[in-house]
């Protein structure tokens, strides 16, 4: 947060960069000044988790310049030094880690007796080493406990391990975990697609599994809510809990929530096949910070939100109506010190000695994987066979040790994979083996921690051929144990670790058997100096980007994201105080309601475009707004103006039965519903550019599927809301370049860019510029005697048209006239050709001109074939003929933007449904 501008103390970080650097320096100083007494116990045996995806898979302002970077470092170090001098240790922040499984396996040994065994994985080791937070773990204990006594005793036992259980029954586990998580989400996120076998059964069971998934996430949320304290950070993990951020924010919108995915996130083309795609994406976007292992996964997520939900992707993340969800990459690491220290243990050295003797004279290649479809074990073994075929001299000099940890042994697909691997191994050993040696040693089991470290240490070449992997920390563990051997890492380019270790590893496409075989040959023959360089590069990364640093960085970024959000929130208008607006309305005698049309009075349009484009072109009134709108129009104390950029015919079709005023095409055309259309535009408005711009719009409409354009009297609008988002933006940029260099290069026009539209209109045509003349006409038409003492202005207007909001704001000092009212006076156009007489005649035959032109138009001096509009700054009172009847007294003016967080309006309304609610409240107030 920015400090007081008079406070020059370096102890207060001023920018986001300074805050993050301060956190980094504090973490470093804490480690050096207060070494942890709770060193990880490397003597404890650990196994590779059999089915733990967390362990196996693991800016609008631009970049800071050098000066900012140096200032940030200086401020951070000064803050850290100050804390050290005062021996101030910041209080520990509570961290609630929510994952599908607890890091503890529970086994019931009797009535009220439980045996707990700690698991070891990337996430577990990360949080065990995170000493600057008071961490608690919430998750499923992996055991069904139906009785209350068992649940109480297990909860008490787990509390000693700082764990809090979520109890799921067998039916829930089957539908939620085995069904939706493992049968739907996991294959899809690893590019295996949705289940193809027995499609009818899958389709029938899908909804029940998704319902169970949402219910399970709600159960997790209830446990979190029970233990949540103000200021806690809640960190949700993995695809099992994609619905959890939404559940938590519904309970407490101020809760700090982060979500991290430990698997890949697929491209939008894969994710869009998921029936519940939109619901899951929106649930995740409720989180404050969304993290992934690599930039590719983060990019895919943003692309999915853009293409599927139609939201705006930014360099910071995803923006939805001004609310920014930050999306970033946070590559996980390992506890490298644990592996390095383990190599010094006597039992590990004994294992290493035994392995060296066993494989003396042979190069050792190693693969450590879960026996899973995505690990590419068959591809790895076939590539090794190809290598032996092409390099006979290596057949007796190399051995492949493949550790395949069994997982999901009850699933037919995994049973089939196991049989396939065994068949390939047997065939290769039978073909290339001898009576005393075989080329492949295959183990269908896990190894204890000491044996695994020893195996890593004696390996010459590690082979990781994952077809898809979130991270794959086996590669990290191998590098950490290779300080003396300096072996070579062959790494699949489809593993997340390739983004981090790619410079020091040999990257391969595991589907290309020939390429992998060639890489094996290159790795075995690699010179010592190249091996040294590759190893040093990877070793430095592994030892600096540890799991503890990963966790600390994520939580620090999450805390800072909250600070940034608070700073942005201060710039966002508050929600409309509906009670105050209604009270002021009831006490006033002459009210003016200015309402937008599209997205304000219309029914909501499907964001995905299913029938939505037709609805948008037709633009029908919201079904529940007709009755309250009719009653307000019949109130003699209330004047309603519908101010829209739409064509006159659209307003005629929707509002003919109402007693109100219609202002079409941004106020250029005006009429009471009982009268004729008149125009407020200057008599000789230059419009010769229309035909050339129309040709450009037609060209791009033909070449941009699902786009369309509207031809209006004073503007043209090209809309690509329902086109492919990325392609539409590219076409819009191309169109703008073409327009500026061609048809409108010398024309007096304004180009207005919407979120998914491009509009070319005559210069100075805005709602704010027209509202003064509209007010003057209404006052004369109705013969108003008393001043207007209440104004409600509601709409979803383009940024350029938001000057209508500022028009009614209180007067500013005379030396700085208001933007909206000064816009008319600031328009100076010299040498503007007249419209040909034929065009003027045709318009006059169709339109009745406004009876009174504005002062600015009256003082236009005609010179032959040109008109010169002169600015008038001194006669402001005569220019504002409409605003002179206003007597708002500040509190009786309510401007509301609909569905937009960034606006010049005083207040916000969420959607057209809120507009309906507001109008109903106005109808029901006593005065009306």
PDB file of N, CA, C and O in Angstrom, residues 429-461:
ATOM      1  N   UNK A 429      14.394 -58.455 -23.313  1.00  0.00           N
ATOM      2  CA  UNK A 429      15.370 -59.240 -22.541  1.00  0.00           C
ATOM      3  C   UNK A 429      15.644 -60.583 -23.206  1.00  0.00           C
ATOM      4  O   UNK A 429      16.776 -61.078 -23.196  1.00  0.00           O
ATOM      5  N   UNK A 430      14.597 -61.183 -23.776  1.00  0.00           N
ATOM      6  CA  UNK A 430      14.799 -62.447 -24.474  1.00  0.00           C
ATOM      7  C   UNK A 430      15.618 -62.287 -25.740  1.00  0.00           C
ATOM      8  O   UNK A 430      16.339 -63.201 -26.145  1.00  0.00           O
ATOM      9  N   UNK A 431      15.506 -61.127 -26.345  1.00  0.00           N
ATOM     10  CA  UNK A 431      16.222 -60.891 -27.611  1.00  0.00           C
ATOM     11  C   UNK A 431      17.663 -60.479 -27.393  1.00  0.00           C
ATOM     12  O   UNK A 431      18.562 -60.938 -28.094  1.00  0.00           O
ATOM     13  N   UNK A 432      17.926 -59.619 -26.396  1.00  0.00           N
ATOM     14  CA  UNK A 432      19.275 -59.076 -26.228  1.00  0.00           C
ATOM     15  C   UNK A 432      19.973 -59.566 -24.951  1.00  0.00           C
ATOM     16  O   UNK A 432      21.137 -59.239 -24.727  1.00  0.00           O
ATOM     17  N   UNK A 433      19.287 -60.331 -24.116  1.00  0.00           N
ATOM     18  CA  UNK A 433      19.888 -60.779 -22.862  1.00  0.00           C
ATOM     19  C   UNK A 433      20.795 -61.986 -23.047  1.00  0.00           C
ATOM     20  O   UNK A 433      20.800 -62.652 -24.083  1.00  0.00           O
ATOM     21  N   UNK A 434      21.580 -62.254 -21.996  1.00  0.00           N
ATOM     22  CA  UNK A 434      22.460 -63.432 -21.954  1.00  0.00           C
ATOM     23  C   UNK A 434      22.142 -64.218 -20.689  1.00  0.00           C
ATOM     24  O   UNK A 434      21.275 -63.828 -19.904  1.00  0.00           O
ATOM     25  N   UNK A 435      22.889 -65.312 -20.487  1.00  0.00           N
ATOM     26  CA  UNK A 435      22.657 -66.119 -19.295  1.00  0.00           C
ATOM     27  C   UNK A 435      23.029 -65.374 -18.023  1.00  0.00           C
ATOM     28  O   UNK A 435      22.504 -65.666 -16.946  1.00  0.00           O
ATOM     29  N   UNK A 436      23.918 -64.413 -18.135  1.00  0.00           N
ATOM     30  CA  UNK A 436      24.401 -63.710 -16.937  1.00  0.00           C
ATOM     31  C   UNK A 436      23.890 -62.292 -16.798  1.00  0.00           C
ATOM     32  O   UNK A 436      24.038 -61.672 -15.748  1.00  0.00           O
ATOM     33  N   UNK A 437      23.277 -61.702 -17.848  1.00  0.00           N
ATOM     34  CA  UNK A 437      22.849 -60.304 -17.780  1.00  0.00           C
ATOM     35  C   UNK A 437      21.674 -60.065 -18.723  1.00  0.00           C
ATOM     36  O   UNK A 437      21.569 -60.702 -19.768  1.00  0.00           O
ATOM     37  N   UNK A 438      20.832 -59.147 -18.335  1.00  0.00           N
ATOM     38  CA  UNK A 438      19.724 -58.707 -19.189  1.00  0.00           C
ATOM     39  C   UNK A 438      19.802 -57.192 -19.330  1.00  0.00           C
ATOM     40  O   UNK A 438      20.274 -56.500 -18.420  1.00  0.00           O
ATOM     41  N   UNK A 439      19.344 -56.637 -20.453  1.00  0.00           N
ATOM     42  CA  UNK A 439      19.476 -55.179 -20.652  1.00  0.00           C
ATOM     43  C   UNK A 439      18.484 -54.354 -19.852  1.00  0.00           C
ATOM     44  O   UNK A 439      18.726 -53.177 -19.604  1.00  0.00           O
ATOM     45  N   UNK A 440      17.362 -54.949 -19.435  1.00  0.00           N
ATOM     46  CA  UNK A 440      16.347 -54.170 -18.703  1.00  0.00           C
ATOM     47  C   UNK A 440      16.038 -54.851 -17.372  1.00  0.00           C
ATOM     48  O   UNK A 440      15.726 -56.041 -17.330  1.00  0.00           O
ATOM     49  N   UNK A 441      16.133 -54.090 -16.295  1.00  0.00           N
ATOM     50  CA  UNK A 441      15.682 -54.540 -14.979  1.00  0.00           C
ATOM     51  C   UNK A 441      14.414 -53.760 -14.654  1.00  0.00           C
ATOM     52  O   UNK A 441      14.463 -52.547 -14.462  1.00  0.00           O
ATOM     53  N   UNK A 442      13.287 -54.466 -14.604  1.00  0.00           N
ATOM     54  CA  UNK A 442      11.991 -53.813 -14.398  1.00  0.00           C
ATOM     55  C   UNK A 442      11.439 -54.183 -13.030  1.00  0.00           C
ATOM     56  O   UNK A 442      11.310 -55.368 -12.707  1.00  0.00           O
ATOM     57  N   UNK A 443      11.081 -53.170 -12.215  1.00  0.00           N
ATOM     58  CA  UNK A 443      10.533 -53.404 -10.877  1.00  0.00           C
ATOM     59  C   UNK A 443       9.138 -52.801 -10.783  1.00  0.00           C
ATOM     60  O   UNK A 443       8.959 -51.593 -11.028  1.00  0.00           O
ATOM     61  N   UNK A 444       8.162 -53.636 -10.449  1.00  0.00           N
ATOM     62  CA  UNK A 444       6.790 -53.167 -10.250  1.00  0.00           C
ATOM     63  C   UNK A 444       6.554 -52.811  -8.783  1.00  0.00           C
ATOM     64  O   UNK A 444       5.648 -53.328  -8.135  1.00  0.00           O
ATOM     65  N   UNK A 445       7.367 -51.948  -8.245  1.00  0.00           N
ATOM     66  CA  UNK A 445       7.202 -51.544  -6.854  1.00  0.00           C
ATOM     67  C   UNK A 445       7.982 -50.253  -6.620  1.00  0.00           C
ATOM     68  O   UNK A 445       8.763 -49.821  -7.462  1.00  0.00           O
ATOM     69  N   UNK A 446       7.741 -49.665  -5.458  1.00  0.00           N
ATOM     70  CA  UNK A 446       8.454 -48.446  -5.103  1.00  0.00           C
ATOM     71  C   UNK A 446       9.707 -48.799  -4.306  1.00  0.00           C
ATOM     72  O   UNK A 446       9.855 -49.921  -3.820  1.00  0.00           O
ATOM     73  N   UNK A 447      10.608 -47.831  -4.196  1.00  0.00           N
ATOM     74  CA  UNK A 447      11.838 -47.993  -3.418  1.00  0.00           C
ATOM     75  C   UNK A 447      11.800 -47.055  -2.217  1.00  0.00           C
ATOM     76  O   UNK A 447      11.172 -45.985  -2.267  1.00  0.00           O
ATOM     77  N   UNK A 448      12.458 -47.440  -1.141  1.00  0.00           N
ATOM     78  CA  UNK A 448      12.545 -46.530  -0.008  1.00  0.00           C
ATOM     79  C   UNK A 448      13.476 -45.371  -0.364  1.00  0.00           C
ATOM     80  O   UNK A 448      14.220 -45.418  -1.341  1.00  0.00           O
ATOM     81  N   UNK A 449      13.429 -44.343   0.452  1.00  0.00           N
ATOM     82  CA  UNK A 449      14.123 -43.103   0.126  1.00  0.00           C
ATOM     83  C   UNK A 449      15.628 -43.303  -0.039  1.00  0.00           C
ATOM     84  O   UNK A 449      16.244 -42.765  -0.971  1.00  0.00           O
ATOM     85  N   UNK A 450      16.244 -44.086   0.857  1.00  0.00           N
ATOM     86  CA  UNK A 450      17.700 -44.261   0.800  1.00  0.00           C
ATOM     87  C   UNK A 450      18.122 -45.021  -0.454  1.00  0.00           C
ATOM     88  O   UNK A 450      19.098 -44.650  -1.113  1.00  0.00           O
ATOM     89  N   UNK A 451      17.380 -46.063  -0.796  1.00  0.00           N
ATOM     90  CA  UNK A 451      17.707 -46.824  -2.005  1.00  0.00           C
ATOM     91  C   UNK A 451      17.524 -45.974  -3.249  1.00  0.00           C
ATOM     92  O   UNK A 451      18.302 -46.068  -4.204  1.00  0.00           O
ATOM     93  N   UNK A 452      16.492 -45.120  -3.234  1.00  0.00           N
ATOM     94  CA  UNK A 452      16.231 -44.257  -4.386  1.00  0.00           C
ATOM     95  C   UNK A 452      17.349 -43.230  -4.573  1.00  0.00           C
ATOM     96  O   UNK A 452      17.828 -43.002  -5.696  1.00  0.00           O
ATOM     97  N   UNK A 453      17.815 -42.632  -3.465  1.00  0.00           N
ATOM     98  CA  UNK A 453      18.911 -41.654  -3.550  1.00  0.00           C
ATOM     99  C   UNK A 453      20.186 -42.320  -4.076  1.00  0.00           C
ATOM    100  O   UNK A 453      20.909 -41.746  -4.896  1.00  0.00           O
ATOM    101  N   UNK A 454      20.472 -43.521  -3.593  1.00  0.00           N
ATOM    102  CA  UNK A 454      21.653 -44.253  -4.058  1.00  0.00           C
ATOM    103  C   UNK A 454      21.548 -44.553  -5.546  1.00  0.00           C
ATOM    104  O   UNK A 454      22.537 -44.433  -6.294  1.00  0.00           O
ATOM    105  N   UNK A 455      20.362 -44.939  -5.990  1.00  0.00           N
ATOM    106  CA  UNK A 455      20.154 -45.243  -7.406  1.00  0.00           C
ATOM    107  C   UNK A 455      20.334 -43.996  -8.275  1.00  0.00           C
ATOM    108  O   UNK A 455      20.949 -44.050  -9.351  1.00  0.00           O
ATOM    109  N   UNK A 456      19.800 -42.865  -7.801  1.00  0.00           N
ATOM    110  CA  UNK A 456      20.019 -41.611  -8.525  1.00  0.00           C
ATOM    111  C   UNK A 456      21.509 -41.304  -8.649  1.00  0.00           C
ATOM    112  O   UNK A 456      21.995 -40.851  -9.696  1.00  0.00           O
ATOM    113  N   UNK A 457      22.257 -41.536  -7.575  1.00  0.00           N
ATOM    114  CA  UNK A 457      23.670 -41.133  -7.511  1.00  0.00           C
ATOM    115  C   UNK A 457      24.547 -41.936  -8.463  1.00  0.00           C
ATOM    116  O   UNK A 457      25.554 -41.422  -8.964  1.00  0.00           O
ATOM    117  N   UNK A 458      24.217 -43.200  -8.697  1.00  0.00           N
ATOM    118  CA  UNK A 458      25.074 -44.047  -9.547  1.00  0.00           C
ATOM    119  C   UNK A 458      24.630 -44.052 -11.001  1.00  0.00           C
ATOM    120  O   UNK A 458      25.263 -44.682 -11.847  1.00  0.00           O
ATOM    121  N   UNK A 459      23.550 -43.356 -11.322  1.00  0.00           N
ATOM    122  CA  UNK A 459      22.997 -43.358 -12.681  1.00  0.00           C
ATOM    123  C   UNK A 459      23.821 -42.466 -13.606  1.00  0.00           C
ATOM    124  O   UNK A 459      24.218 -41.357 -13.243  1.00  0.00           O
ATOM    125  N   UNK A 460      24.030 -42.951 -14.819  1.00  0.00           N
ATOM    126  CA  UNK A 460      24.740 -42.171 -15.846  1.00  0.00           C
ATOM    127  C   UNK A 460      23.773 -41.359 -16.701  1.00  0.00           C
ATOM    128  O   UNK A 460      24.085 -40.233 -17.091  1.00  0.00           O
ATOM    129  N   UNK A 461      22.638 -41.939 -17.015  1.00  0.00           N
ATOM    130  CA  UNK A 461      21.640 -41.264 -17.853  1.00  0.00           C
ATOM    131  C   UNK A 461      20.256 -41.510 -17.254  1.00  0.00           C
ATOM    132  O   UNK A 461      19.870 -42.667 -17.060  1.00  0.00           O
TER     133      UNK A 461
END
